[in-house]
Short mmCIF file of C-alpha atoms and ligand atoms in Angstrom, two decimals:
data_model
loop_
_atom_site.label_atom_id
_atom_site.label_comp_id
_atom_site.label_asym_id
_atom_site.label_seq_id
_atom_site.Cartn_x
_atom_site.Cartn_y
_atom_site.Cartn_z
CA UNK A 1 56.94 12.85 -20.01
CA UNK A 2 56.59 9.52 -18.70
CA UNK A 3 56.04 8.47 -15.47
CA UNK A 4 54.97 5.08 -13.54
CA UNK A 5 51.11 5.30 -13.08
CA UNK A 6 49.80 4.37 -9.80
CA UNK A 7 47.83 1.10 -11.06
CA UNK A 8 51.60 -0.16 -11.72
CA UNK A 9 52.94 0.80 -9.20
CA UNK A 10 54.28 4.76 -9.17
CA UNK A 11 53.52 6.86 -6.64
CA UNK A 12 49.98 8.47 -6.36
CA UNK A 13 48.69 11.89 -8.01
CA UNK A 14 47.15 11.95 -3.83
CA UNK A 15 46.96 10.17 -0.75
CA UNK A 16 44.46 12.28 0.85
CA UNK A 17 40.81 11.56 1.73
CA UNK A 18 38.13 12.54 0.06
CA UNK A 19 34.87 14.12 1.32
CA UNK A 20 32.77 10.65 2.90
CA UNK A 21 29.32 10.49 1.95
CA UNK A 22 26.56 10.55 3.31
CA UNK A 23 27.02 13.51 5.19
CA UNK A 24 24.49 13.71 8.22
CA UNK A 25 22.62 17.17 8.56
CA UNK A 26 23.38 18.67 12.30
CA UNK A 27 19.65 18.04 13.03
CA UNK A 28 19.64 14.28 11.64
CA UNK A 29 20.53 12.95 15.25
CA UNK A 30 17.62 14.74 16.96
CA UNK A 31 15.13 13.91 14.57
CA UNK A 32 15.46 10.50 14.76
CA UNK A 33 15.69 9.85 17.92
CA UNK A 34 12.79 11.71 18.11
CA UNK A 35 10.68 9.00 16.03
CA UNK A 36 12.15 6.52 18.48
CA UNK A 37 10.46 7.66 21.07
CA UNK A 38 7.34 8.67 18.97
CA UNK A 39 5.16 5.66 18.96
CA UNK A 40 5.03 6.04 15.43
CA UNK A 41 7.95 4.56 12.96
CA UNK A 42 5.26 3.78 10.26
CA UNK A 43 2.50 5.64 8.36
CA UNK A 44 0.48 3.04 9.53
CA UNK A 45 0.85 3.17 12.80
CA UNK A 46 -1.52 5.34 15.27
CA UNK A 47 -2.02 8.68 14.80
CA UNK A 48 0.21 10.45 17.90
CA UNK A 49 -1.43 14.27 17.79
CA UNK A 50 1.03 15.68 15.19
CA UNK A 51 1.36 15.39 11.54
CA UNK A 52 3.71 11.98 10.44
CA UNK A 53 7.13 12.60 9.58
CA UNK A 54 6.22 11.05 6.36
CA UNK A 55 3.79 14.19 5.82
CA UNK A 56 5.92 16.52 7.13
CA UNK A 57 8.63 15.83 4.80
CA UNK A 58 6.06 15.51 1.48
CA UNK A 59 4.95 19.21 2.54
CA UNK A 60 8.35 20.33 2.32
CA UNK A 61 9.64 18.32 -0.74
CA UNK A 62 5.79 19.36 -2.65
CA UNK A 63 7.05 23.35 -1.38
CA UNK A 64 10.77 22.97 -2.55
CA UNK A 65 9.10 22.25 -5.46
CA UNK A 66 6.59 24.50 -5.91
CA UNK A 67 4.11 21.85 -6.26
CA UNK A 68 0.86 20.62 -4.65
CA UNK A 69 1.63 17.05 -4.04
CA UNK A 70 4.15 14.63 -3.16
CA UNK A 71 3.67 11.01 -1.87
CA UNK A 72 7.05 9.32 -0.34
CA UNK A 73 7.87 6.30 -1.21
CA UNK A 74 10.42 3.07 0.25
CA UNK A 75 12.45 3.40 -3.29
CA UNK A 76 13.14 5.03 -6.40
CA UNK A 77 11.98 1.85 -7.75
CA UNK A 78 8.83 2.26 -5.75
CA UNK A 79 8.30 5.89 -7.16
CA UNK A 80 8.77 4.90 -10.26
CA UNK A 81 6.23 2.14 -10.42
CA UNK A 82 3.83 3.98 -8.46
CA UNK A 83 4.60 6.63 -11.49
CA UNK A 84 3.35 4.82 -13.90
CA UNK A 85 0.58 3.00 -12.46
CA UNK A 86 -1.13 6.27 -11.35
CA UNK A 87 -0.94 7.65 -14.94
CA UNK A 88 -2.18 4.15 -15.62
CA UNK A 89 0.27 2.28 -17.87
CA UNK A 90 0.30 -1.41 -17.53
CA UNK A 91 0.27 -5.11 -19.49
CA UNK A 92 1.12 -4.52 -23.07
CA UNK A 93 1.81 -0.52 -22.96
CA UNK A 94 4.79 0.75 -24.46
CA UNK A 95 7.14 2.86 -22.60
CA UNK A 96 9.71 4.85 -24.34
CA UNK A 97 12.79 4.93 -21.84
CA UNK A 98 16.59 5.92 -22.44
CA UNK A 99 18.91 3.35 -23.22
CA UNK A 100 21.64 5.11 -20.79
CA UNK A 101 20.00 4.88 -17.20
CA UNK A 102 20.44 2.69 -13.69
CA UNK A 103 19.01 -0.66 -14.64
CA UNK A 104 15.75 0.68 -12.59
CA UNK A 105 14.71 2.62 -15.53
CA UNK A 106 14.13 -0.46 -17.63
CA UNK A 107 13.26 -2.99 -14.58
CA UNK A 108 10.40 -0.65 -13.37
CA UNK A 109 8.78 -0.51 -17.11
CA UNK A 110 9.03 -4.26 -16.86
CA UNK A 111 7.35 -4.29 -13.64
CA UNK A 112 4.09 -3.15 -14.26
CA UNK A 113 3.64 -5.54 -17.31
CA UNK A 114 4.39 -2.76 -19.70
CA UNK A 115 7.37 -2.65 -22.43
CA UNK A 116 10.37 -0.46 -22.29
CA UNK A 117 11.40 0.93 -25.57
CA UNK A 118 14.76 2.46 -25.08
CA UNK A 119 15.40 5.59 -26.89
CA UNK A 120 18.85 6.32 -28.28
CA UNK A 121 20.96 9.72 -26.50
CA UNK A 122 22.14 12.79 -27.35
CA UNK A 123 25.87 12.41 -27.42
CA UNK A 124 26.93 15.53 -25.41
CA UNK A 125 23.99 14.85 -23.02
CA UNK A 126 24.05 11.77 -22.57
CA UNK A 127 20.02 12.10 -22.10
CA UNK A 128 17.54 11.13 -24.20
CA UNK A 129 17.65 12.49 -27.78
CA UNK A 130 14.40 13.44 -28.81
CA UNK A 131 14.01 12.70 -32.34
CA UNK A 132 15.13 9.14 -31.19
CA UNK A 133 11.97 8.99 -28.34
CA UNK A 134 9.60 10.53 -31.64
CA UNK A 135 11.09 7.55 -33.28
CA UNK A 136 10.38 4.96 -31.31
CA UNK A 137 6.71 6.06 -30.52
CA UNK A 138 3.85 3.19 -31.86
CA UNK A 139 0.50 3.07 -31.43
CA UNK A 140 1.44 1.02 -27.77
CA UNK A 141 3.24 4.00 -26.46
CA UNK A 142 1.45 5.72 -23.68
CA UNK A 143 4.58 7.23 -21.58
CA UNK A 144 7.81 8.57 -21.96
CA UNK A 145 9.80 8.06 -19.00
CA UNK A 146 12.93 10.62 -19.12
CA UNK A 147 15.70 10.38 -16.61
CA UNK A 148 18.33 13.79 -16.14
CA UNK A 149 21.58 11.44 -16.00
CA UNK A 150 24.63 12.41 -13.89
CA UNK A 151 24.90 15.98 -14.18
CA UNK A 152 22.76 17.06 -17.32
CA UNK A 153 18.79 17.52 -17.55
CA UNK A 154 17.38 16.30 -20.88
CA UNK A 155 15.92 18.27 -23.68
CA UNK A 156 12.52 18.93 -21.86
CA UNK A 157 11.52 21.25 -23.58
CA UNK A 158 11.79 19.08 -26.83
CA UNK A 159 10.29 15.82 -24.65
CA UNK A 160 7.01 18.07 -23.34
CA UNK A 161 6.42 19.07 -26.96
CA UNK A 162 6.37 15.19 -27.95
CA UNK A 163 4.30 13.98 -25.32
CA UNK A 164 1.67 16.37 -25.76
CA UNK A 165 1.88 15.92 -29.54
CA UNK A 166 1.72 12.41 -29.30
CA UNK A 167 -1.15 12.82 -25.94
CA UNK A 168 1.19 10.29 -23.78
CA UNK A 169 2.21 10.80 -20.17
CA UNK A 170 5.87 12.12 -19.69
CA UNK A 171 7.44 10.83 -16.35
CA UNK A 172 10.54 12.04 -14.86
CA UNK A 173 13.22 10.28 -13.39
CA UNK A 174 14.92 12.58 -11.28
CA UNK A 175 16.58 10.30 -9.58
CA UNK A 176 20.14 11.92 -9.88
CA UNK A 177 18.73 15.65 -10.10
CA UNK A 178 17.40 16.84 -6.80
CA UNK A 179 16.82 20.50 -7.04
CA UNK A 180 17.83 20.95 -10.63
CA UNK A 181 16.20 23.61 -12.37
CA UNK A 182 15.35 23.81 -16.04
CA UNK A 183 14.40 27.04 -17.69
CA UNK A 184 13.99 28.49 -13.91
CA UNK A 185 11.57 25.85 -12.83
CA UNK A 186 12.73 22.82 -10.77
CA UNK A 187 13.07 19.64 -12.67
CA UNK A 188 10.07 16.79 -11.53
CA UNK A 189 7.27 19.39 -12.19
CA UNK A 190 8.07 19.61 -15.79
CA UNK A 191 6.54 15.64 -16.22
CA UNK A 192 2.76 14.45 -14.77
CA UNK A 193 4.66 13.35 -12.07
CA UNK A 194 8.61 13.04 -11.12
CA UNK A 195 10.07 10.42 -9.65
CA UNK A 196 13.02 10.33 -7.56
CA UNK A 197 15.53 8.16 -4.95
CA UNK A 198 17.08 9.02 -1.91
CA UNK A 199 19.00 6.02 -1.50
CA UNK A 200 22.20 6.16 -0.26
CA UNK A 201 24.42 7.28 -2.81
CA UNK A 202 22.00 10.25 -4.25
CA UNK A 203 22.40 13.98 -3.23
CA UNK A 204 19.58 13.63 -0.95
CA UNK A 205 19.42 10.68 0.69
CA UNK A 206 17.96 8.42 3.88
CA UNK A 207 19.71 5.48 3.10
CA UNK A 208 16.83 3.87 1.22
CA UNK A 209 14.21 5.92 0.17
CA UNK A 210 12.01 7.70 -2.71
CA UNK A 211 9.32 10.37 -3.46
CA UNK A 212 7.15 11.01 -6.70
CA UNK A 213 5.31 15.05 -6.83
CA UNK A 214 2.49 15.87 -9.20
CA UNK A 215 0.42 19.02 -9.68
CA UNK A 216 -2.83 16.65 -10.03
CA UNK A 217 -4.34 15.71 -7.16
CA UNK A 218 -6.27 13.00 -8.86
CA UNK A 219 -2.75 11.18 -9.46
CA UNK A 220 -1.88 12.19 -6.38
CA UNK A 221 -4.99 10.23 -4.43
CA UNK A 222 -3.56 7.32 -6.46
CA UNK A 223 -0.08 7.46 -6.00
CA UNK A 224 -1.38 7.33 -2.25
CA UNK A 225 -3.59 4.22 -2.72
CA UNK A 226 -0.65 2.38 -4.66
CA UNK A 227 2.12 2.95 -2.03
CA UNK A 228 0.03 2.08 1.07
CA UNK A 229 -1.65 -1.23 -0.13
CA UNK A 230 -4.92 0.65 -1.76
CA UNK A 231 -5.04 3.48 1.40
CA UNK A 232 -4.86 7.42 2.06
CA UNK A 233 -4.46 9.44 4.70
CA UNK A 234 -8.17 10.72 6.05
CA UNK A 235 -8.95 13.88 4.94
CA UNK A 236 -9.47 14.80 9.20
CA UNK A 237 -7.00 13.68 11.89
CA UNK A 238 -8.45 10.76 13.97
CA UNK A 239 -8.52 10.54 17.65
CA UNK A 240 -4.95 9.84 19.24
CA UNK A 241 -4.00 6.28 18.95
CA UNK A 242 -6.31 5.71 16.01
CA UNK A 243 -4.81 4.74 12.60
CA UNK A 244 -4.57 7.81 10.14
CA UNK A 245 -5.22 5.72 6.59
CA UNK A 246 -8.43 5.19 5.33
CA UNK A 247 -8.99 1.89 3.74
CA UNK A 248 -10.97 2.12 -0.12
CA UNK A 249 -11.37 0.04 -2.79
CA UNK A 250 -10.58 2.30 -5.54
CA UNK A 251 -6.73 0.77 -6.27
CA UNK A 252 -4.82 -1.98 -4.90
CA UNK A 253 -1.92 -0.87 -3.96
CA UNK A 254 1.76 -2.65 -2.19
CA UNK A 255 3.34 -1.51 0.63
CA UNK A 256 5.84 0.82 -0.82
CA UNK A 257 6.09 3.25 2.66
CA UNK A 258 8.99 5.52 3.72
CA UNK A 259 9.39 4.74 7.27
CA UNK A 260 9.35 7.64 9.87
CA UNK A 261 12.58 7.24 10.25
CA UNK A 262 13.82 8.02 6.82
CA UNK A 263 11.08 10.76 6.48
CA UNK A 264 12.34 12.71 9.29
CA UNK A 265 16.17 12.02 8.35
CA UNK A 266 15.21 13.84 4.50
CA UNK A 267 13.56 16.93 6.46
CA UNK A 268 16.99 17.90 7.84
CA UNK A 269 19.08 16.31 4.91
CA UNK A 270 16.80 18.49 2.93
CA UNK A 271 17.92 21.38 4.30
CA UNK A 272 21.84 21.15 3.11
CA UNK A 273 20.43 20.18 -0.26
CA UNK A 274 20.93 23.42 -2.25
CA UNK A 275 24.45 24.48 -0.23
CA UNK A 276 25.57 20.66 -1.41
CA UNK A 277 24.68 21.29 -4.68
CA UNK A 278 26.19 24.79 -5.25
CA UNK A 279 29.55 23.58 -4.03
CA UNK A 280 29.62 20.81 -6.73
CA UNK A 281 28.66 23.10 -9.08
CA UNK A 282 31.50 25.35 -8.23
CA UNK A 283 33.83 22.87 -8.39
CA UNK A 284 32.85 20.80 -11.32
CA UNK A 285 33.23 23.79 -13.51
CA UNK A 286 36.18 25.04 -12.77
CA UNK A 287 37.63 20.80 -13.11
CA UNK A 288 34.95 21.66 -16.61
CA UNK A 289 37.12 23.78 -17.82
CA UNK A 290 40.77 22.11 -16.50
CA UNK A 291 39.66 18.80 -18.52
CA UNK A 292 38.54 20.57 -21.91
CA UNK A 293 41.79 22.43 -22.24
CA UNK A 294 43.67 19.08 -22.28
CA UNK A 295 41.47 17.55 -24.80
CA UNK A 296 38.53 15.89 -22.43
CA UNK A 297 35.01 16.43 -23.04
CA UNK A 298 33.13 16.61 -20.21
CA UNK A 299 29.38 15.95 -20.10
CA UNK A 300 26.92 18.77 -21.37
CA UNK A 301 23.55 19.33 -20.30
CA UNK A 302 20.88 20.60 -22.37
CA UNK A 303 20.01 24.17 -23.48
CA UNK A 304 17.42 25.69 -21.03
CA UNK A 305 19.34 24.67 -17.67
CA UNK A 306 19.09 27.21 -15.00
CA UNK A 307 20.51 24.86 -12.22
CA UNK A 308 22.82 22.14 -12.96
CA UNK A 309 23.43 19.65 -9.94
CA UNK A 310 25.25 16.74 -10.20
CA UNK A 311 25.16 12.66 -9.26
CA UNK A 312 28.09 12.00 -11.16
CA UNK A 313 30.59 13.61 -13.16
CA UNK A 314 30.81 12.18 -16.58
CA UNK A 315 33.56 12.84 -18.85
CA UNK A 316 34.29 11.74 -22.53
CA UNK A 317 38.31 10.63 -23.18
CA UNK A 318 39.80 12.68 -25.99
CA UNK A 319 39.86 10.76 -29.58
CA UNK A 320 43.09 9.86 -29.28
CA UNK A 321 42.28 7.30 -26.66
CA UNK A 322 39.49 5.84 -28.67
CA UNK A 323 41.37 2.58 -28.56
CA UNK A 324 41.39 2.23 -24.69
CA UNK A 325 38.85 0.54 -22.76
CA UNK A 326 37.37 2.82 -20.52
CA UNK A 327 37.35 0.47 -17.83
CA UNK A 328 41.05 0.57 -17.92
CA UNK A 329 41.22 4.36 -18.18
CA UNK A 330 38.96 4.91 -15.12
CA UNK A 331 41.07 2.58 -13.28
CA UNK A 332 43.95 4.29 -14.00
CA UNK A 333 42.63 7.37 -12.82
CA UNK A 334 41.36 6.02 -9.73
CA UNK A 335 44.14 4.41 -8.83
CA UNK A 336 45.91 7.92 -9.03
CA UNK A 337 43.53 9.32 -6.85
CA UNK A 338 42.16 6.77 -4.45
CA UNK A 339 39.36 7.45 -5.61
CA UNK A 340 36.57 5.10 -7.53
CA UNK A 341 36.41 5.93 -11.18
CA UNK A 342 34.35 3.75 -13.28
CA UNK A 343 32.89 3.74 -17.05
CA UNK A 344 29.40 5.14 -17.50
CA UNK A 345 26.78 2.18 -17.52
CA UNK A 346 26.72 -0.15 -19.92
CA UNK A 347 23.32 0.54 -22.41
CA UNK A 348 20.24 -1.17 -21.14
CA UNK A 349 20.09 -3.63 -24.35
CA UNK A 350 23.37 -4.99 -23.32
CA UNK A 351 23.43 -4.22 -19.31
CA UNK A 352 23.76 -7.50 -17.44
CA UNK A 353 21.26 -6.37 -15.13
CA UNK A 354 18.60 -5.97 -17.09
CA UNK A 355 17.83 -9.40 -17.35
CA UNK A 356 13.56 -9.84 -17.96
CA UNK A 357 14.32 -12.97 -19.26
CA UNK A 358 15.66 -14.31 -15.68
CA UNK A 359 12.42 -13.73 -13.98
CA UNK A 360 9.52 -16.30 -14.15
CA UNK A 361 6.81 -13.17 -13.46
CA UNK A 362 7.62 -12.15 -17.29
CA UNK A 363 7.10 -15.23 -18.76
CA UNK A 364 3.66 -14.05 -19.34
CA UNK A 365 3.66 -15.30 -23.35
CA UNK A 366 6.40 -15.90 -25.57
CA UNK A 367 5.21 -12.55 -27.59
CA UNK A 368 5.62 -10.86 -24.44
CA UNK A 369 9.36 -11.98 -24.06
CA UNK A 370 10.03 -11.03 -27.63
CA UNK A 371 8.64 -7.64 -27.13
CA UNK A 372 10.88 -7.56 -23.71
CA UNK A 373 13.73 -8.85 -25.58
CA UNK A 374 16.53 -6.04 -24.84
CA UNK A 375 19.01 -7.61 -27.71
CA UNK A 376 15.99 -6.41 -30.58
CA UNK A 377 17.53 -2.51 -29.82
CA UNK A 378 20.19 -0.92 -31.58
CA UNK A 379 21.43 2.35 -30.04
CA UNK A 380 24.88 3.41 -31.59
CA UNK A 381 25.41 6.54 -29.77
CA UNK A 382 24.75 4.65 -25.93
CA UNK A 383 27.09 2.76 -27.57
CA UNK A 384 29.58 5.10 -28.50
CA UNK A 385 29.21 7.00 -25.40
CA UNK A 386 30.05 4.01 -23.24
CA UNK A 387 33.19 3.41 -25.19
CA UNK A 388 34.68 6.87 -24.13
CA UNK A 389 33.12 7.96 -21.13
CA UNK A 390 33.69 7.51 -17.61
CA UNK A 391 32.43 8.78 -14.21
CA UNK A 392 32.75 9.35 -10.59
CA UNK A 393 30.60 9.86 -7.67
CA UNK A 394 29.68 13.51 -6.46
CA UNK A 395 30.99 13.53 -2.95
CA UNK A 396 34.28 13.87 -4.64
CA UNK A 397 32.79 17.18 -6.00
CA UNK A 398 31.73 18.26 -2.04
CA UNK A 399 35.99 19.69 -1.40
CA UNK A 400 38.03 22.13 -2.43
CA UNK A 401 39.45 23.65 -5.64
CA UNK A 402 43.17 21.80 -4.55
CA UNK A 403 41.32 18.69 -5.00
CA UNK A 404 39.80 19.54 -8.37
CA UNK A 405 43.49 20.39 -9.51
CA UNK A 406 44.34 16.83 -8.11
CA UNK A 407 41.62 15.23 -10.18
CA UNK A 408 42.63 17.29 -13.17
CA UNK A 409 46.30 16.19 -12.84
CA UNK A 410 45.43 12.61 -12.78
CA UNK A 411 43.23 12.77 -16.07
CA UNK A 412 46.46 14.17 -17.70
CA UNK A 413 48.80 12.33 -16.01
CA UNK A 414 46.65 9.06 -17.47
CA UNK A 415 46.15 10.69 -20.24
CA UNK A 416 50.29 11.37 -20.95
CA UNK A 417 51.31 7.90 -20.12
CA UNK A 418 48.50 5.74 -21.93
CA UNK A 419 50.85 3.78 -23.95
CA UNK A 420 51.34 2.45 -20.85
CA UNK A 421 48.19 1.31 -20.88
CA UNK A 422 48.19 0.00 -24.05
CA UNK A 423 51.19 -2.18 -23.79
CA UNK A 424 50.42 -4.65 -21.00
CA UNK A 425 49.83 -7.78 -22.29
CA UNK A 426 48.83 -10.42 -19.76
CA UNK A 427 48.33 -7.49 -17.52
CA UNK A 428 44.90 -7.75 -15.29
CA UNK A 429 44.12 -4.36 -16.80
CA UNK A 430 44.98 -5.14 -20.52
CA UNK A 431 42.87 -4.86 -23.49
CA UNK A 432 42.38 -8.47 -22.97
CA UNK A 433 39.14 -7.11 -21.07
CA UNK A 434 38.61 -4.80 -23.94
CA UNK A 435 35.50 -5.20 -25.86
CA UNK A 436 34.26 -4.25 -29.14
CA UNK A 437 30.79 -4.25 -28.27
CA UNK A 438 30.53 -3.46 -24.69
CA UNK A 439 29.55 -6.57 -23.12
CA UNK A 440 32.87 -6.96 -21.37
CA UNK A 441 32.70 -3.73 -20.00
CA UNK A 442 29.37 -4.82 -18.04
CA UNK A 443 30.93 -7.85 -16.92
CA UNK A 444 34.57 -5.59 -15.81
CA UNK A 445 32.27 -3.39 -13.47
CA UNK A 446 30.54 -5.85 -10.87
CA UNK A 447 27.18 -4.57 -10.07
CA UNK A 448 28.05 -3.79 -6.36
CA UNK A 449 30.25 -0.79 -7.81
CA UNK A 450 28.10 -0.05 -10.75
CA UNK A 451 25.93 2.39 -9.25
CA UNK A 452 27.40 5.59 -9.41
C1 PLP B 1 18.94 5.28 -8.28
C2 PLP B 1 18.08 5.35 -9.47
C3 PLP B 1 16.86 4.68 -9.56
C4 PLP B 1 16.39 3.70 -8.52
O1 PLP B 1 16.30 4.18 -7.24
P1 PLP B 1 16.34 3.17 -6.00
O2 PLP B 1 16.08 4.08 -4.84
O3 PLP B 1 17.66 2.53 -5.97
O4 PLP B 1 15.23 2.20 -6.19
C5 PLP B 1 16.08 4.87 -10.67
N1 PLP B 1 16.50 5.65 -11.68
C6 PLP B 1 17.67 6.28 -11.65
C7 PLP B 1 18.05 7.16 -12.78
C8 PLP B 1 18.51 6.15 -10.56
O5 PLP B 1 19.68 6.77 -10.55
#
């Protein structure tokens, strides 16, 4: 049964491409050329006769949806903050957050002077567990900010039920679940507002970019006034040539703006949205299904899914790896495939890029530091999780069932020859790197390929 893996040298499971990402929508070249010519590549730029691309796009995000209101934003990060300054967290508030996320989910807290707390996961989610959020609400806590994490949703209904018990703000990060649905009901609505990124490696993407929806048009007037440096559109078109914002006092705000050009680039990308997603959800099962009956577990989402999408797609090595870094595994693999596997982030209490500490705008008190301290957490199943679980990006998802059948074949092939990868002393990929408590595995995937 053994053969030479690829990462020493063998021949490769495959040799073929995979799908490239992103994948421009057949009326993304129109469209922007058509803001080109516009006289109009900002928000804040005059009014030309016609509704922005900017508004144009939040109509038919807020109707995908089935919601009254969504304000684009430059980010993810953007949405995010905007998030949680509209429901009106800031200095000292406590945020509950999951300790498995993008390093944005901690960073943002952080941003607007409040205090992540990071909540441990459900193992077989990866999401947020809930009796781990209820336990790590204090009188500070005013907002749970949940994030649906590579292909799963978290337990929402479980996470509605807390926040209205406890009468604190639930945000969601849907960041890596455009258009997933949750008990028949599309995932961002479920939260006082949801948050989400379009940069370049999401399912829906202009390069850079973000949204945030809400149901309240109160939040909505402020999410508004805090992405255009305190102004709103008028409530009546001006003349032509005339700006469109109206300048008020009623929140400062930063200039967190989509441009036109992005705005118009997510109306068509929009549009392939829901075709993208069904053929990853196709294929992910059936590779579901391949991986279990060889002993992998790949990542569940939570009871109450109606539409599973995926970002990434996670999978937990069988027990009988336990003693293999998964940074080594996920090499393995990838080098079998040439394709990029990687571990699952490292937890935000030991993620090198979660760093408050490095940043002079936090040094606001030393009690504030403390409290910001991410070492003070301890979260055994993000832990455990990111000891055994590794991912790659969706666009591998975006083929055919012959490449799913690759993928599976290099998980087993890995899998069948991992003495192989035990028994390399000296080797770059050793379990030199290994680490006992995860730190090494931050510092074995750089931040540039961390993302995904
Ligand atoms: C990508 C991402 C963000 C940040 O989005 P940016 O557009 O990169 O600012 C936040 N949260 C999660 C869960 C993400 O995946």
């Amino acid at each position: 049964m053994t053969a030479r893996l690829a990462i020493y040298g063998g021949p490769a499971v495959r040799t073929r491409d995979w799908p490239t990402w992103p994948q421009p929508a057949p009326g993304a070249e129109a469209a922007l050329r058509e803001v080109l010519r516009s006289g109009r590549w900002s928000i804040s730029g005059p009014y030309q006769g016609a509704d922005s691309a900017d508004r144009r796009f939040a109509r038919r995000f807020a109707d995908y949806h089935r919601i009254a209101h969504c304000v684009p934003a430059a980010s993810g990060t953007a949405s995010l903050m905007m998030a949680l300054e509209a429901c009106g967290i800031g200095a000292g508030d406590e945020v509950v957050t999951p300790a498995l996320s993008w390093v944005a989910s901690a960073s943002t807290i952080a941003g607007v002077n409040a205090i992540p707390v990071f909540a441990d996961i459900d193992p077989d989610t990866l999401c947020m567990s809930v009796a781990s959020a209820e336990g790590s609400i204090t009188p500070a806590t005013r907002a749970i900010v949940v994030v649906h994490l590579y292909s799963a949703l978290a337990d929402l209904r479980g996470l509605t039920a807390l926040a209205e018990r406890y009468g604190i703000a639930l945000i969601e990060d849907c960041s890596q679940a455009h258009g997933a649905a949750y008990e028949g009901r599309k995932v961002g609505t479920f939260g006082r507002v949801g948050a989400f990124s379009m940069h370049h490696t999401k399912v829906l993407t202009s390069g850079e970019g973000g949204a945030a929806i809400t149901a309240d048009p109160e939040l909505a007037r402020r999410l508004q006034y805090l992405r255009a440096d305190g102004r709103r559109y008028l409530d009546l078109a001006p003349a032509r040539g005339q700006p469109e914002l109206l300048e008020c006092n009623e929140l400062m705000g930063n200039n967190r703006a989509l441009s036109e050009f992005q705005s118009a680039l997510l109306i068509e990308q929009l549009t392939q949205l829901d075709a993208q997603n069904a053929v990853r959800r196709r294929n992910a099962a059936w590779l579901d299904a391949r991986l279990r009956q060889i002993g992998f577990a790949p990542q569940q989402t939570a009871a109450g899914t109606s539409e599973r999408t995926y970002f990434g797609y996670a999978v937990a090595l069988p027990e009988a790896l336990a003693d293999i870094d998964p940074a080594v595994f996920a090499q393995a693999v990838g080098a079998e495939l040439g394709l990029p596997v990687r571990p699952i982030y490292a937890p935000l209490h030991r993620n090198v890029l979660y760093a408050p500490s490095t940043r002079r705008r936090f040094h606001i008190d030393p009690a504030h530091l403390d409290r910001l301290d991410p070492r003070r957490f301890r979260l055994p199943e993000a832990e455990r999780a990111a000891r055994r679980t590794v991912v790659f990006h969706h666009s591998a998802l975006l083929g055919e069932e012959s490449d799913m059948a690759d993928i599976a074949e290099a998980f087993a092939r890995v899998h069948a020859n991992a003495d192989a990868l035990r028994t390399r002393p000296g080797d770059a990929h050793s379990r030199a790197a290994g680490r006992p408590d995860g730190s090494a595995q931050a510092a074995a995937t750089p931040a540039v390929s961390a993302r995904a």
